[in-house]
GROMACS .gro file of C-alpha atoms in nm:
model
  285
    1UNK     CA    1   0.000   0.000   0.000
    2UNK     CA    2   0.277   0.243   0.089
    3UNK     CA    3   0.477   0.169  -0.224
    4UNK     CA    4   0.171   0.244  -0.437
    5UNK     CA    5   0.135   0.573  -0.251
    6UNK     CA    6   0.502   0.652  -0.298
    7UNK     CA    7   0.475   0.602  -0.672
    8UNK     CA    8   0.227   0.891  -0.689
    9UNK     CA    9   0.416   1.141  -0.470
   10UNK     CA   10   0.733   1.327  -0.566
   11UNK     CA   11   1.020   1.312  -0.316
   12UNK     CA   12   0.841   1.051  -0.099
   13UNK     CA   13   1.158   0.892   0.036
   14UNK     CA   14   1.261   0.589   0.239
   15UNK     CA   15   0.953   0.390   0.143
   16UNK     CA   16   1.135   0.059   0.191
   17UNK     CA   17   1.255   0.142   0.542
   18UNK     CA   18   0.963  -0.032   0.712
   19UNK     CA   19   0.880   0.293   0.886
   20UNK     CA   20   0.553   0.472   0.925
   21UNK     CA   21   0.522   0.794   0.726
   22UNK     CA   22   0.461   1.136   0.877
   23UNK     CA   23   0.225   1.418   0.782
   24UNK     CA   24   0.336   1.716   0.989
   25UNK     CA   25   0.346   2.092   0.994
   26UNK     CA   26   0.156   2.387   1.137
   27UNK     CA   27  -0.221   2.398   1.155
   28UNK     CA   28  -0.236   2.687   0.909
   29UNK     CA   29   0.014   2.866   0.688
   30UNK     CA   30   0.105   3.179   0.884
   31UNK     CA   31   0.383   3.302   0.656
   32UNK     CA   32   0.656   3.190   0.419
   33UNK     CA   33   0.957   3.205   0.652
   34UNK     CA   34   0.786   3.005   0.925
   35UNK     CA   35   0.658   2.739   0.683
   36UNK     CA   36   1.000   2.691   0.525
   37UNK     CA   37   1.171   2.683   0.865
   38UNK     CA   38   0.932   2.423   1.005
   39UNK     CA   39   0.951   2.206   0.693
   40UNK     CA   40   1.330   2.216   0.685
   41UNK     CA   41   1.359   2.113   1.049
   42UNK     CA   42   1.113   1.826   1.013
   43UNK     CA   43   1.283   1.705   0.695
   44UNK     CA   44   1.617   1.698   0.876
   45UNK     CA   45   1.464   1.479   1.149
   46UNK     CA   46   1.279   1.246   0.915
   47UNK     CA   47   1.573   1.200   0.678
   48UNK     CA   48   1.790   1.099   0.974
   49UNK     CA   49   1.529   0.847   1.092
   50UNK     CA   50   1.430   0.734   0.741
   51UNK     CA   51   1.069   0.839   0.788
   52UNK     CA   52   0.884   0.944   0.471
   53UNK     CA   53   0.755   1.299   0.525
   54UNK     CA   54   0.465   1.500   0.381
   55UNK     CA   55   0.448   1.866   0.486
   56UNK     CA   56   0.106   1.973   0.611
   57UNK     CA   57  -0.039   2.323   0.622
   58UNK     CA   58  -0.393   2.453   0.575
   59UNK     CA   59  -0.414   2.738   0.327
   60UNK     CA   60  -0.743   2.847   0.483
   61UNK     CA   61  -0.936   2.748   0.795
   62UNK     CA   62  -1.303   2.729   0.708
   63UNK     CA   63  -1.433   2.552   1.018
   64UNK     CA   64  -1.398   2.807   1.300
   65UNK     CA   65  -1.617   2.848   1.607
   66UNK     CA   66  -1.599   3.228   1.621
   67UNK     CA   67  -1.625   3.488   1.349
   68UNK     CA   68  -1.311   3.663   1.473
   69UNK     CA   69  -1.095   3.347   1.456
   70UNK     CA   70  -0.794   3.355   1.222
   71UNK     CA   71  -0.871   3.192   0.888
   72UNK     CA   72  -0.560   3.254   0.677
   73UNK     CA   73  -0.329   3.495   0.497
   74UNK     CA   74  -0.508   3.466   0.161
   75UNK     CA   75  -0.576   3.155  -0.043
   76UNK     CA   76  -0.333   3.192  -0.332
   77UNK     CA   77  -0.065   3.346  -0.110
   78UNK     CA   78  -0.075   3.043   0.121
   79UNK     CA   79  -0.096   2.795  -0.167
   80UNK     CA   80   0.211   2.949  -0.330
   81UNK     CA   81   0.396   2.908  -0.002
   82UNK     CA   82   0.300   2.540   0.008
   83UNK     CA   83   0.424   2.503  -0.348
   84UNK     CA   84   0.753   2.671  -0.255
   85UNK     CA   85   0.796   2.443   0.045
   86UNK     CA   86   0.750   2.141  -0.178
   87UNK     CA   87   1.002   2.261  -0.435
   88UNK     CA   88   1.270   2.405  -0.205
   89UNK     CA   89   1.258   2.148   0.074
   90UNK     CA   90   1.193   1.857  -0.161
   91UNK     CA   91   0.889   1.705   0.008
   92UNK     CA   92   0.528   1.634  -0.092
   93UNK     CA   93   0.267   1.869   0.054
   94UNK     CA   94  -0.090   1.833   0.177
   95UNK     CA   95  -0.366   2.084   0.243
   96UNK     CA   96  -0.738   2.059   0.314
   97UNK     CA   97  -1.021   2.171   0.090
   98UNK     CA   98  -1.377   2.250   0.192
   99UNK     CA   99  -1.582   2.299  -0.125
  100UNK     CA  100  -1.584   2.133  -0.465
  101UNK     CA  101  -1.473   2.455  -0.632
  102UNK     CA  102  -1.148   2.455  -0.432
  103UNK     CA  103  -1.022   2.118  -0.555
  104UNK     CA  104  -0.882   2.218  -0.893
  105UNK     CA  105  -0.718   2.532  -0.755
  106UNK     CA  106  -0.547   2.358  -0.463
  107UNK     CA  107  -0.437   2.071  -0.687
  108UNK     CA  108  -0.222   2.314  -0.886
  109UNK     CA  109  -0.003   2.372  -0.580
  110UNK     CA  110   0.000   2.059  -0.359
  111UNK     CA  111   0.038   1.682  -0.392
  112UNK     CA  112  -0.232   1.560  -0.153
  113UNK     CA  113  -0.584   1.698  -0.107
  114UNK     CA  114  -0.731   1.645   0.238
  115UNK     CA  115  -1.102   1.616   0.312
  116UNK     CA  116  -1.192   1.739   0.663
  117UNK     CA  117  -1.370   1.498   0.893
  118UNK     CA  118  -1.697   1.690   0.902
  119UNK     CA  119  -1.707   1.675   0.519
  120UNK     CA  120  -1.616   1.310   0.460
  121UNK     CA  121  -1.966   1.227   0.330
  122UNK     CA  122  -1.988   1.521   0.087
  123UNK     CA  123  -2.017   1.340  -0.243
  124UNK     CA  124  -1.949   1.636  -0.472
  125UNK     CA  125  -1.639   1.730  -0.272
  126UNK     CA  126  -1.499   1.376  -0.285
  127UNK     CA  127  -1.564   1.350  -0.658
  128UNK     CA  128  -1.401   1.687  -0.727
  129UNK     CA  129  -1.094   1.589  -0.527
  130UNK     CA  130  -1.073   1.252  -0.700
  131UNK     CA  131  -1.099   1.403  -1.046
  132UNK     CA  132  -0.784   1.611  -0.992
  133UNK     CA  133  -0.581   1.289  -0.994
  134UNK     CA  134  -0.408   1.386  -0.671
  135UNK     CA  135  -0.381   1.161  -0.369
  136UNK     CA  136  -0.692   1.217  -0.155
  137UNK     CA  137  -0.665   1.191   0.225
  138UNK     CA  138  -1.008   1.157   0.384
  139UNK     CA  139  -1.042   1.211   0.757
  140UNK     CA  140  -1.297   0.985   0.920
  141UNK     CA  141  -1.591   1.178   1.056
  142UNK     CA  142  -1.620   1.209   1.433
  143UNK     CA  143  -1.969   1.061   1.390
  144UNK     CA  144  -1.865   0.744   1.201
  145UNK     CA  145  -1.695   0.415   1.269
  146UNK     CA  146  -1.413   0.282   1.055
  147UNK     CA  147  -1.632   0.044   0.856
  148UNK     CA  148  -1.848   0.334   0.733
  149UNK     CA  149  -1.550   0.487   0.550
  150UNK     CA  150  -1.591   0.223   0.280
  151UNK     CA  151  -1.833   0.454   0.104
  152UNK     CA  152  -1.589   0.745   0.093
  153UNK     CA  153  -1.325   0.516  -0.056
  154UNK     CA  154  -1.576   0.382  -0.310
  155UNK     CA  155  -1.677   0.732  -0.421
  156UNK     CA  156  -1.317   0.824  -0.493
  157UNK     CA  157  -1.227   0.499  -0.666
  158UNK     CA  158  -1.544   0.500  -0.873
  159UNK     CA  159  -1.450   0.852  -0.984
  160UNK     CA  160  -1.133   0.713  -1.139
  161UNK     CA  161  -0.880   0.772  -0.862
  162UNK     CA  162  -0.715   0.483  -0.677
  163UNK     CA  163  -0.490   0.698  -0.458
  164UNK     CA  164  -0.672   0.716  -0.125
  165UNK     CA  165  -0.557   0.759   0.235
  166UNK     CA  166  -0.790   0.733   0.535
  167UNK     CA  167  -0.721   0.916   0.861
  168UNK     CA  168  -0.859   0.845   1.207
  169UNK     CA  169  -0.912   1.152   1.428
  170UNK     CA  170  -1.131   1.033   1.712
  171UNK     CA  171  -1.503   1.013   1.776
  172UNK     CA  172  -1.730   1.259   1.951
  173UNK     CA  173  -1.768   1.174   2.319
  174UNK     CA  174  -2.037   1.383   2.480
  175UNK     CA  175  -2.049   1.743   2.369
  176UNK     CA  176  -1.694   1.862   2.434
  177UNK     CA  177  -1.454   1.572   2.405
  178UNK     CA  178  -1.321   1.305   2.170
  179UNK     CA  179  -1.221   0.944   2.227
  180UNK     CA  180  -1.005   0.724   2.003
  181UNK     CA  181  -1.135   0.378   1.920
  182UNK     CA  182  -0.828   0.201   1.788
  183UNK     CA  183  -1.046  -0.067   1.627
  184UNK     CA  184  -1.103   0.187   1.350
  185UNK     CA  185  -0.745   0.158   1.222
  186UNK     CA  186  -0.752  -0.212   1.125
  187UNK     CA  187  -1.111  -0.171   1.010
  188UNK     CA  188  -1.009   0.097   0.758
  189UNK     CA  189  -0.702  -0.098   0.645
  190UNK     CA  190  -0.943  -0.364   0.520
  191UNK     CA  191  -1.013  -0.131   0.227
  192UNK     CA  192  -0.650  -0.173   0.110
  193UNK     CA  193  -0.553   0.189   0.169
  194UNK     CA  194  -0.285   0.346   0.391
  195UNK     CA  195  -0.432   0.443   0.728
  196UNK     CA  196  -0.312   0.741   0.929
  197UNK     CA  197  -0.365   0.838   1.293
  198UNK     CA  198  -0.428   1.209   1.339
  199UNK     CA  199  -0.266   1.231   1.679
  200UNK     CA  200  -0.315   1.597   1.760
  201UNK     CA  201  -0.671   1.650   1.640
  202UNK     CA  202  -0.787   1.340   1.823
  203UNK     CA  203  -0.683   1.518   2.143
  204UNK     CA  204  -0.896   1.824   2.079
  205UNK     CA  205  -1.163   1.939   2.322
  206UNK     CA  206  -1.418   2.105   2.092
  207UNK     CA  207  -1.715   2.323   2.177
  208UNK     CA  208  -1.558   2.506   2.469
  209UNK     CA  209  -1.752   2.796   2.619
  210UNK     CA  210  -1.479   3.037   2.505
  211UNK     CA  211  -1.538   2.947   2.140
  212UNK     CA  212  -1.175   2.831   2.116
  213UNK     CA  213  -1.106   2.458   2.088
  214UNK     CA  214  -0.907   2.311   2.375
  215UNK     CA  215  -0.674   2.012   2.376
  216UNK     CA  216  -0.466   1.760   2.568
  217UNK     CA  217  -0.117   1.775   2.413
  218UNK     CA  218   0.032   1.586   2.709
  219UNK     CA  219  -0.125   1.271   2.561
  220UNK     CA  220   0.031   1.306   2.213
  221UNK     CA  221   0.299   1.046   2.287
  222UNK     CA  222   0.042   0.803   2.429
  223UNK     CA  223  -0.187   0.819   2.126
  224UNK     CA  224   0.103   0.802   1.881
  225UNK     CA  225   0.258   0.495   2.044
  226UNK     CA  226  -0.075   0.318   2.055
  227UNK     CA  227  -0.138   0.392   1.687
  228UNK     CA  228   0.199   0.251   1.585
  229UNK     CA  229   0.136  -0.053   1.803
  230UNK     CA  230  -0.190  -0.137   1.624
  231UNK     CA  231  -0.040  -0.094   1.278
  232UNK     CA  232  -0.097   0.263   1.160
  233UNK     CA  233   0.080   0.327   0.829
  234UNK     CA  234   0.126   0.695   0.906
  235UNK     CA  235   0.092   0.963   1.170
  236UNK     CA  236  -0.050   1.313   1.137
  237UNK     CA  237   0.096   1.559   1.387
  238UNK     CA  238   0.049   1.935   1.390
  239UNK     CA  239   0.356   2.112   1.525
  240UNK     CA  240   0.468   2.470   1.577
  241UNK     CA  241   0.778   2.638   1.722
  242UNK     CA  242   0.561   2.805   1.988
  243UNK     CA  243   0.209   2.655   2.005
  244UNK     CA  244   0.100   2.920   2.256
  245UNK     CA  245   0.139   3.186   1.986
  246UNK     CA  246   0.005   2.978   1.696
  247UNK     CA  247  -0.279   3.146   1.508
  248UNK     CA  248  -0.491   2.828   1.500
  249UNK     CA  249  -0.527   2.510   1.712
  250UNK     CA  250  -0.234   2.588   1.940
  251UNK     CA  251  -0.402   2.408   2.230
  252UNK     CA  252  -0.337   2.061   2.088
  253UNK     CA  253  -0.016   2.108   1.886
  254UNK     CA  254   0.322   1.958   1.966
  255UNK     CA  255   0.613   2.201   2.023
  256UNK     CA  256   0.850   2.159   1.730
  257UNK     CA  257   1.151   2.107   1.955
  258UNK     CA  258   0.982   1.796   2.104
  259UNK     CA  259   0.909   1.627   1.773
  260UNK     CA  260   1.242   1.454   1.710
  261UNK     CA  261   1.254   1.285   2.051
  262UNK     CA  262   0.901   1.158   1.996
  263UNK     CA  263   0.987   1.023   1.651
  264UNK     CA  264   1.288   0.838   1.792
  265UNK     CA  265   1.062   0.664   2.046
  266UNK     CA  266   0.807   0.579   1.781
  267UNK     CA  267   1.067   0.427   1.547
  268UNK     CA  268   1.175   0.204   1.837
  269UNK     CA  269   0.814   0.095   1.892
  270UNK     CA  270   0.779   0.012   1.521
  271UNK     CA  271   1.109  -0.177   1.521
  272UNK     CA  272   1.015  -0.378   1.831
  273UNK     CA  273   0.683  -0.479   1.676
  274UNK     CA  274   0.849  -0.583   1.351
  275UNK     CA  275   1.112  -0.786   1.536
  276UNK     CA  276   0.845  -0.956   1.745
  277UNK     CA  277   0.653  -1.038   1.430
  278UNK     CA  278   0.964  -1.192   1.271
  279UNK     CA  279   1.021  -1.409   1.579
  280UNK     CA  280   0.660  -1.532   1.576
  281UNK     CA  281   0.679  -1.615   1.205
  282UNK     CA  282   1.000  -1.811   1.258
  283UNK     CA  283   0.832  -2.014   1.533
  284UNK     CA  284   0.547  -2.128   1.311
  285UNK     CA  285   0.553  -2.503   1.241
   0.00000   0.00000   0.00000
């Protein structure tokens, strides 16, 4: 599954390393210098650890609780920055789209189009993304189980695009919390697509009285380790040099200077699982 994905993405390196891949970057593109700086630092880490890396950044935030929340620096300005990151840093890029009319525009600048969780059932949006020929990453809705994502995969494939990723990001738990059901990861892998764990968004605390989403970043390592342990193909982690000053979703982002240490631990988890699997296979009669 990962090799098929790699064949569609420029600069998608180390695909035979046995590692998970990483989608990481800031929640939203805040400016060119910051985007390039974050991408360069993550690429340095992932090259060292042989982790395939896709740079993530939203060019616009459409789903905001409050009218005065930051939404972006301008669509084409942010998309050009994503394109520059891809070219100068040498990595694939991913951004989310929210309406069918955005698909063709975003596809001119990035390698992967992401469908937000709340929109994963929007047929016209899925078709428009599929018809660009880009890889389409669909986040599982907070209101669905893993098995229900079959229909999103079918819509994309039946629109002529076989390049699909599915991402788990938790399920609604009450009105203001999320819970991760790790059964969803193997359930979605049954559709023969790479499956990603969105570590940071699954730790959100939505619908706070302030109108600003909260989070539990202290649990990022816990969720990431568990996802690797149950066989996630990739991890999605939003990161920022100073989450407290981030213009969007700072409450659940990982400080950039903590990312490398986390990735080292996760590669050891993946290695231990692979070694254990090899031992068990060798013991079969």
